mmCIF file of C-alpha atoms and ligand atoms in Angstrom:
data_model
loop_
_atom_site.group_PDB
_atom_site.id
_atom_site.type_symbol
_atom_site.label_atom_id
_atom_site.label_comp_id
_atom_site.label_asym_id
_atom_site.label_seq_id
_atom_site.Cartn_x
_atom_site.Cartn_y
_atom_site.Cartn_z
ATOM 1 C CA MET X 562 85.859 124.949 118.458
ATOM 2 C CA LYS X 563 85.534 121.209 117.699
ATOM 3 C CA ARG X 564 83.303 120.716 120.778
ATOM 4 C CA ARG X 565 80.933 123.426 119.610
ATOM 5 C CA LYS X 566 80.761 121.794 116.187
ATOM 6 C CA THR X 567 79.880 118.428 117.784
ATOM 7 C CA GLN X 568 77.159 120.052 119.884
ATOM 8 C CA LEU X 569 75.568 121.382 116.708
ATOM 9 C CA ILE X 570 75.540 118.029 114.926
ATOM 10 C CA LYS X 571 72.653 116.346 116.773
ATOM 11 C CA PRO X 572 70.172 119.256 116.402
ATOM 12 C CA ARG X 573 71.139 119.554 112.723
ATOM 13 C CA ILE X 574 70.480 115.832 112.125
ATOM 14 C CA ARG X 575 67.126 116.021 113.962
ATOM 15 C CA GLU X 576 66.114 119.111 112.034
ATOM 16 C CA ILE X 577 66.778 117.477 108.652
ATOM 17 C CA LEU X 578 65.186 114.144 109.554
ATOM 18 C CA SER X 579 62.090 115.655 111.159
ATOM 19 C CA LYS X 580 61.024 116.535 107.606
ATOM 20 C CA THR X 581 60.943 112.810 106.665
ATOM 21 C CA LEU X 582 60.298 110.861 109.871
ATOM 22 C CA PRO X 583 57.067 110.638 111.927
ATOM 23 C CA PRO X 584 57.555 112.883 115.028
ATOM 24 C CA GLU X 585 57.588 109.954 117.504
ATOM 25 C CA LEU X 586 60.561 108.417 115.651
ATOM 26 C CA VAL X 587 62.659 111.586 115.701
ATOM 27 C CA ASN X 588 63.192 111.100 119.457
ATOM 28 C CA LEU X 589 64.537 107.592 118.842
ATOM 29 C CA LEU X 590 67.362 108.783 116.589
ATOM 30 C CA PRO X 591 70.773 107.622 117.856
ATOM 31 C CA LYS X 592 72.503 110.168 120.098
ATOM 32 C CA HIS X 593 75.768 108.213 120.170
ATOM 33 C CA TRP X 594 77.755 106.619 117.394
ATOM 34 C CA VAL X 595 81.267 105.431 116.648
ATOM 35 C CA GLN X 596 83.324 106.905 113.842
ATOM 36 C CA LEU X 597 86.324 104.860 112.706
ATOM 37 C CA GLY X 598 88.193 106.713 109.972
ATOM 38 C CA ASP X 599 85.580 107.521 107.343
ATOM 39 C CA VAL X 600 83.104 104.817 108.411
ATOM 40 C CA LEU X 601 80.291 105.365 110.908
ATOM 41 C CA ILE X 602 78.791 102.675 113.137
ATOM 42 C CA LEU X 603 75.265 103.592 114.124
ATOM 43 C CA PRO X 604 73.067 101.788 116.670
ATOM 44 C CA LEU X 605 69.574 101.772 115.110
ATOM 45 C CA ARG X 606 66.457 100.634 116.941
ATOM 46 C CA GLU X 607 63.985 98.301 115.229
ATOM 47 C CA GLU X 608 61.371 101.074 114.932
ATOM 48 C CA LEU X 609 63.738 103.111 112.751
ATOM 49 C CA LEU X 610 64.532 100.315 110.290
ATOM 50 C CA PRO X 611 61.903 101.293 107.657
ATOM 51 C CA TYR X 612 63.799 104.598 107.344
ATOM 52 C CA LYS X 613 67.331 103.232 107.767
ATOM 53 C CA TYR X 614 68.619 104.404 104.387
ATOM 54 C CA GLU X 615 67.283 107.979 104.782
ATOM 55 C CA ILE X 616 68.666 108.162 108.339
ATOM 56 C CA ALA X 617 72.096 106.797 107.400
ATOM 57 C CA LYS X 618 72.345 109.209 104.445
ATOM 58 C CA VAL X 619 71.761 112.229 106.686
ATOM 59 C CA TYR X 620 74.282 111.068 109.321
ATOM 60 C CA ALA X 621 76.800 110.377 106.527
ATOM 61 C CA GLU X 622 76.347 113.819 104.999
ATOM 62 C CA VAL X 623 76.401 115.758 108.271
ATOM 63 C CA LEU X 624 79.385 113.824 109.688
ATOM 64 C CA GLY X 625 81.216 113.577 106.354
ATOM 65 C CA VAL X 626 81.694 109.785 106.188
ATOM 66 C CA LYS X 627 81.554 107.519 103.120
ATOM 67 C CA THR X 628 79.813 104.482 104.664
ATOM 68 C CA VAL X 629 77.369 103.843 107.500
ATOM 69 C CA LEU X 630 77.018 100.453 109.227
ATOM 70 C CA ARG X 631 74.263 99.304 111.542
ATOM 71 C CA LYS X 632 75.739 98.159 114.835
ATOM 72 C CA GLY X 633 75.011 94.522 115.665
ATOM 73 C CA LYS X 634 76.327 91.651 117.713
ATOM 74 C CA ILE X 635 79.926 90.432 117.729
ATOM 75 C CA GLY X 636 80.400 86.671 117.810
ATOM 76 C CA GLY X 637 82.085 83.466 116.722
ATOM 77 C CA GLU X 638 85.645 82.235 116.954
ATOM 78 C CA PHE X 639 86.987 85.205 114.985
ATOM 79 C CA ARG X 640 84.860 87.718 116.968
ATOM 80 C CA GLU X 641 83.359 88.997 113.707
ATOM 81 C CA THR X 642 81.066 92.012 113.699
ATOM 82 C CA ASN X 643 78.830 91.285 110.654
ATOM 83 C CA TYR X 644 77.488 94.847 110.719
ATOM 84 C CA GLU X 645 74.979 95.606 107.945
ATOM 85 C CA ILE X 646 76.030 98.261 105.414
ATOM 86 C CA ILE X 647 73.124 100.745 105.289
ATOM 87 C CA TYR X 648 74.716 103.573 103.337
ATOM 88 C CA GLY X 649 77.667 103.635 100.909
ATOM 89 C CA ASN X 650 79.432 100.521 99.731
ATOM 90 C CA ASP X 651 82.960 100.520 101.108
ATOM 91 C CA PRO X 652 83.364 99.401 104.735
ATOM 92 C CA VAL X 653 87.188 99.401 104.595
ATOM 93 C CA THR X 654 88.654 102.326 106.485
ATOM 94 C CA ILE X 655 91.929 103.627 107.876
ATOM 95 C CA HIS X 656 91.525 104.751 111.456
ATOM 96 C CA LYS X 657 94.300 106.730 113.133
ATOM 97 C CA GLU X 658 94.821 106.385 116.882
ATOM 98 C CA ASN X 659 97.841 107.291 118.991
ATOM 99 C CA GLY X 660 100.047 107.644 115.911
ATOM 100 C CA ILE X 661 99.082 104.197 114.550
ATOM 101 C CA LEU X 662 97.224 103.595 111.284
ATOM 102 C CA TYR X 663 94.721 100.746 111.509
ATOM 103 C CA LYS X 664 93.282 99.609 108.170
ATOM 104 C CA PHE X 665 90.392 97.153 108.343
ATOM 105 C CA ASP X 666 86.889 96.241 107.177
ATOM 106 C CA ALA X 667 84.672 97.701 109.911
ATOM 107 C CA SER X 668 81.684 95.601 108.760
ATOM 108 C CA LYS X 669 83.527 92.375 109.654
ATOM 109 C CA ILE X 670 86.350 93.151 112.082
ATOM 110 C CA MET X 671 85.880 94.538 115.578
ATOM 111 C CA PHE X 672 87.673 97.668 116.771
ATOM 112 C CA SER X 673 86.300 98.534 120.164
ATOM 113 C CA PRO X 674 86.441 102.190 121.280
ATOM 114 C CA ALA X 675 86.215 100.848 124.850
ATOM 115 C CA ASN X 676 89.620 99.144 124.436
ATOM 116 C CA VAL X 677 91.409 102.398 123.610
ATOM 117 C CA LYS X 678 93.072 102.724 127.037
ATOM 118 C CA GLU X 679 94.571 99.263 126.670
ATOM 119 C CA ARG X 680 95.841 99.979 123.144
ATOM 120 C CA VAL X 681 97.454 103.194 124.429
ATOM 121 C CA ARG X 682 98.872 101.401 127.510
ATOM 122 C CA MET X 683 100.590 98.869 125.252
ATOM 123 C CA ALA X 684 102.506 101.709 123.539
ATOM 124 C CA SER X 685 104.813 102.057 126.561
ATOM 125 C CA ILE X 686 104.664 98.574 128.091
ATOM 126 C CA ALA X 687 107.716 96.858 126.555
ATOM 127 C CA LYS X 688 111.457 97.484 126.351
ATOM 128 C CA PRO X 689 113.164 97.530 122.936
ATOM 129 C CA ASP X 690 115.126 94.319 123.656
ATOM 130 C CA GLU X 691 112.001 92.241 124.350
ATOM 131 C CA LEU X 692 110.392 89.636 122.119
ATOM 132 C CA VAL X 693 106.609 89.939 122.341
ATOM 133 C CA VAL X 694 104.186 87.294 121.041
ATOM 134 C CA ASP X 695 100.609 88.403 120.325
ATOM 135 C CA MET X 696 98.558 85.175 120.282
ATOM 136 C CA PHE X 697 95.300 86.853 119.083
ATOM 137 C CA ALA X 698 96.639 89.670 116.953
ATOM 138 C CA GLY X 699 93.549 90.750 114.990
ATOM 139 C CA ILE X 700 94.665 93.633 112.777
ATOM 140 C CA GLY X 701 97.475 94.401 115.243
ATOM 141 C CA HIS X 702 95.171 96.234 117.687
ATOM 142 C CA LEU X 703 97.494 95.748 120.682
ATOM 143 C CA SER X 704 100.798 94.752 119.080
ATOM 144 C CA LEU X 705 101.219 97.547 116.509
ATOM 145 C CA PRO X 706 101.581 100.083 119.388
ATOM 146 C CA ILE X 707 104.292 97.858 120.907
ATOM 147 C CA ALA X 708 106.237 97.522 117.646
ATOM 148 C CA LYS X 709 105.797 101.175 116.690
ATOM 149 C CA HIS X 710 106.263 102.990 120.001
ATOM 150 C CA CYS X 711 108.316 100.577 122.172
ATOM 151 C CA GLY X 712 110.534 99.368 119.317
ATOM 152 C CA ALA X 713 110.283 95.766 120.580
ATOM 153 C CA ARG X 714 110.261 92.728 118.275
ATOM 154 C CA VAL X 715 106.770 91.305 117.788
ATOM 155 C CA ILE X 716 105.422 88.001 116.484
ATOM 156 C CA ALA X 717 101.723 88.434 115.677
ATOM 157 C CA ILE X 718 99.526 85.356 115.218
ATOM 158 C CA GLU X 719 96.076 85.649 113.619
ATOM 159 C CA LYS X 720 93.907 82.714 112.560
ATOM 160 C CA SER X 721 91.305 84.432 110.346
ATOM 161 C CA PRO X 722 92.665 84.729 106.757
ATOM 162 C CA TYR X 723 90.552 87.858 106.131
ATOM 163 C CA THR X 724 91.767 89.691 109.263
ATOM 164 C CA PHE X 725 95.329 88.504 108.579
ATOM 165 C CA LYS X 726 95.288 90.327 105.216
ATOM 166 C CA PHE X 727 94.785 93.634 107.065
ATOM 167 C CA LEU X 728 97.352 92.746 109.746
ATOM 168 C CA VAL X 729 100.004 92.359 107.024
ATOM 169 C CA GLU X 730 98.940 95.644 105.385
ATOM 170 C CA ASN X 731 99.064 97.431 108.756
ATOM 171 C CA ILE X 732 102.601 96.226 109.444
ATOM 172 C CA GLU X 733 103.627 97.885 106.162
ATOM 173 C CA LEU X 734 101.477 101.002 106.654
ATOM 174 C CA ASN X 735 103.120 101.607 110.026
ATOM 175 C CA LYS X 736 106.584 100.757 108.684
ATOM 176 C CA VAL X 737 107.424 98.149 111.321
ATOM 177 C CA GLN X 738 108.332 95.313 108.920
ATOM 178 C CA ASP X 739 111.846 95.232 110.368
ATOM 179 C CA ARG X 740 110.557 94.109 113.783
ATOM 180 C CA MET X 741 107.063 92.671 113.362
ATOM 181 C CA THR X 742 106.320 89.276 111.742
ATOM 182 C CA ALA X 743 102.838 87.836 111.206
ATOM 183 C CA TYR X 744 101.636 84.223 110.997
ATOM 184 C CA ASN X 745 98.243 83.172 109.608
ATOM 185 C CA ILE X 746 97.777 80.109 111.812
ATOM 186 C CA ASP X 747 95.905 78.897 114.868
ATOM 187 C CA ASN X 748 98.211 79.933 117.721
ATOM 188 C CA ARG X 749 98.112 76.350 119.013
ATOM 189 C CA GLU X 750 100.091 75.378 115.906
ATOM 190 C CA PHE X 751 102.816 77.969 116.527
ATOM 191 C CA LYS X 752 106.183 76.239 116.836
ATOM 192 C CA GLY X 753 108.166 78.710 118.992
ATOM 193 C CA GLU X 754 109.003 77.438 122.506
ATOM 194 C CA ASN X 755 110.588 79.274 125.424
ATOM 195 C CA ILE X 756 111.079 82.452 123.335
ATOM 196 C CA ALA X 757 108.798 85.250 124.603
ATOM 197 C CA ASP X 758 109.523 87.907 127.238
ATOM 198 C CA ARG X 759 105.929 89.092 126.984
ATOM 199 C CA ILE X 760 102.734 87.520 125.669
ATOM 200 C CA LEU X 761 99.469 89.197 124.709
ATOM 201 C CA MET X 762 96.298 87.138 125.105
ATOM 202 C CA GLY X 763 93.721 89.657 123.839
ATOM 203 C CA TYR X 764 90.759 87.310 123.580
ATOM 204 C CA VAL X 765 87.659 86.701 125.696
ATOM 205 C CA VAL X 766 85.342 83.948 126.954
ATOM 206 C CA LYS X 767 87.714 81.013 126.267
ATOM 207 C CA THR X 768 91.141 82.557 126.899
ATOM 208 C CA HIS X 769 91.934 80.080 129.724
ATOM 209 C CA GLU X 770 91.988 77.243 127.157
ATOM 210 C CA PHE X 771 95.102 78.847 125.648
ATOM 211 C CA ILE X 772 97.138 79.227 128.882
ATOM 212 C CA PRO X 773 99.182 76.003 128.339
ATOM 213 C CA LYS X 774 100.196 77.205 124.871
ATOM 214 C CA ALA X 775 101.139 80.641 126.244
ATOM 215 C CA LEU X 776 103.382 78.983 128.846
ATOM 216 C CA GLU X 777 105.046 76.906 126.137
ATOM 217 C CA ILE X 778 105.859 80.112 124.192
ATOM 218 C CA ALA X 779 106.975 81.984 127.363
ATOM 219 C CA LYS X 780 110.578 82.107 128.526
ATOM 220 C CA ASP X 781 111.306 80.672 132.010
ATOM 221 C CA GLU X 782 110.288 84.109 133.254
ATOM 222 C CA ALA X 783 107.823 86.279 131.299
ATOM 223 C CA VAL X 784 104.881 88.656 131.605
ATOM 224 C CA ILE X 785 101.479 87.661 130.231
ATOM 225 C CA HIS X 786 98.698 90.169 129.551
ATOM 226 C CA TYR X 787 95.799 87.838 130.140
ATOM 227 C CA HIS X 788 92.352 89.039 129.014
ATOM 228 C CA ASN X 789 89.142 87.206 129.804
ATOM 229 C CA THR X 790 85.504 87.735 130.654
ATOM 230 C CA VAL X 791 84.468 87.153 134.262
ATOM 231 C CA PRO X 792 81.128 87.220 136.100
ATOM 232 C CA GLU X 793 81.109 90.015 138.670
ATOM 233 C CA ARG X 794 80.187 87.605 141.490
ATOM 234 C CA LEU X 795 83.531 85.795 141.027
ATOM 235 C CA MET X 796 85.647 88.948 141.141
ATOM 236 C CA PRO X 797 88.294 89.691 142.347
ATOM 237 C CA ARG X 798 89.301 85.998 142.889
ATOM 238 C CA GLU X 799 88.759 85.226 139.226
ATOM 239 C CA PRO X 800 90.178 85.014 136.673
ATOM 240 C CA PHE X 801 93.573 84.899 138.446
ATOM 241 C CA GLU X 802 92.752 81.727 140.437
ATOM 242 C CA THR X 803 92.060 79.747 137.295
ATOM 243 C CA PHE X 804 95.185 81.101 135.606
ATOM 244 C CA GLN X 805 97.331 80.218 138.630
ATOM 245 C CA LYS X 806 95.900 76.682 138.822
ATOM 246 C CA ILE X 807 96.530 75.926 135.144
ATOM 247 C CA ALA X 808 100.010 77.500 135.318
ATOM 248 C CA ARG X 809 100.921 75.308 138.340
ATOM 249 C CA GLU X 810 99.802 72.197 136.466
ATOM 250 C CA HIS X 811 102.310 73.196 133.770
ATOM 251 C CA GLY X 812 105.228 73.890 136.093
ATOM 252 C CA TYR X 813 104.883 77.664 136.430
ATOM 253 C CA GLU X 814 104.273 79.923 139.415
ATOM 254 C CA SER X 815 102.426 83.164 138.783
ATOM 255 C CA GLU X 816 102.349 86.563 140.427
ATOM 256 C CA LEU X 817 99.532 89.029 139.774
ATOM 257 C CA LEU X 818 101.108 92.408 138.994
ATOM 258 C CA GLU X 819 97.998 94.374 138.109
ATOM 259 C CA SER X 820 94.387 93.909 137.082
ATOM 260 C CA ARG X 821 92.211 96.292 135.099
ATOM 261 C CA ILE X 822 88.645 96.398 133.906
ATOM 262 C CA ILE X 823 88.440 96.948 130.162
ATOM 263 C CA LYS X 824 84.667 97.167 129.780
ATOM 264 C CA ARG X 825 81.286 95.667 130.582
ATOM 265 C CA TYR X 826 80.890 92.596 128.363
ATOM 266 C CA ALA X 827 77.299 91.609 129.252
ATOM 267 C CA PRO X 828 75.011 92.309 132.214
ATOM 268 C CA GLY X 829 77.019 91.269 135.297
ATOM 269 C CA VAL X 830 80.031 90.192 133.243
ATOM 270 C CA TRP X 831 83.261 92.181 132.821
ATOM 271 C CA HIS X 832 86.088 92.048 130.315
ATOM 272 C CA VAL X 833 89.271 92.323 132.381
ATOM 273 C CA VAL X 834 93.006 92.196 131.746
ATOM 274 C CA LEU X 835 95.522 90.862 134.243
ATOM 275 C CA ASP X 836 99.269 91.486 134.019
ATOM 276 C CA ILE X 837 100.805 88.273 135.322
ATOM 277 C CA ARG X 838 104.471 87.476 135.838
ATOM 278 C CA VAL X 839 105.090 83.765 135.313
ATOM 279 C CA PHE X 840 108.257 81.907 136.267
ATOM 280 C CA LYS X 841 109.317 78.292 136.027
ATOM 281 C CA LYS X 842 109.270 76.377 139.331
HETATM 282 C C1 SAM P 1233 88.605 89.766 119.828
HETATM 283 S S1 SAM P 1233 89.838 89.931 118.587
HETATM 284 C C2 SAM P 1233 90.920 90.922 119.565
HETATM 285 C C3 SAM P 1233 92.061 91.556 118.877
HETATM 286 C C4 SAM P 1233 93.075 92.188 119.833
HETATM 287 N N1 SAM P 1233 93.837 91.141 120.501
HETATM 288 C C5 SAM P 1233 92.414 93.087 120.864
HETATM 289 O O1 SAM P 1233 92.393 92.704 122.051
HETATM 290 O O2 SAM P 1233 91.912 94.162 120.526
HETATM 291 C C6 SAM P 1233 90.572 88.317 118.699
HETATM 292 C C7 SAM P 1233 91.305 87.862 117.452
HETATM 293 O O3 SAM P 1233 91.872 86.568 117.705
HETATM 294 C C8 SAM P 1233 91.721 85.750 116.551
HETATM 295 N N2 SAM P 1233 91.778 84.341 116.986
HETATM 296 C C9 SAM P 1233 90.794 83.620 117.575
HETATM 297 N N3 SAM P 1233 91.235 82.377 117.862
HETATM 298 C C10 SAM P 1233 92.531 82.321 117.457
HETATM 299 C C11 SAM P 1233 93.521 81.298 117.505
HETATM 300 N N4 SAM P 1233 93.260 80.108 118.021
HETATM 301 N N5 SAM P 1233 94.740 81.580 116.996
HETATM 302 C C12 SAM P 1233 95.025 82.794 116.468
HETATM 303 N N6 SAM P 1233 94.120 83.796 116.399
HETATM 304 C C13 SAM P 1233 92.882 83.571 116.890
HETATM 305 C C14 SAM P 1233 90.389 86.192 115.968
HETATM 306 O O4 SAM P 1233 90.287 85.882 114.600
HETATM 307 C C15 SAM P 1233 90.403 87.709 116.237
HETATM 308 O O5 SAM P 1233 90.952 88.410 115.161
#
């Protein structure tokens, strides 16, 4: 039933907008979008920008969302989205996925649909007696599933004060205050040493710079979920070789348990995650 409804949406949107838009622009209307709670993220081509408000209004009405954002580039230390609000005025949404409520400002904070498999994988990755440290927590993207579904203890570190506000709210919304604690600091300032059974490094481009800190937080034996971006021509050697080299320099051996592709990051560059067991030499 739902599938049939979805199939009817695109023709309905085209039909309404063909009354306002020049015919050559109707074919450029977005055929794919991302809906997070009651906010829609729409990729809009330059040619459509003079009509962006009219277009966003129709998508909002047909899809039943309160706000529409124009998809743009993600960047900077905090991986901010900076998506333009083109319809409505409230970009804060509550998105439900795999039994978890994620509240966040979709115009500023990334929530990638392509990372869904990894978020779901985390929901059964840890044992209840583990201590997990999430070094790049965001709004709890990867660590809320661990706290909620695995019942493990989680320390979540997030540097951006704005994102941190939502992380704290999400811990309460998901009722995991008894086992999840959040810190609004740069993870390099975190004081815990030799405490973690498992470490999440959900960051890209510069993740290798944080390996020494991860090893400091890790117990003598631990598992690290190491994300990074890697040019295709260096795969599959990288990024494990670099990890192993840095770990050795810090007195740890490493064993690659598994590697997975998360998504295409740029032409010829992949976002990957490696599960690595580290142990003190
Ligand atoms: C790309 S988001 C990813 C969130 C989540 N780990 C995931 O994989 O879906 C990375 C987060 O790390 C935060 N961050 C960046 N550098 C940090 C640092 N040095 N210490 C703590 N958090 C940091 C950013 O603000 C951002 O919220």
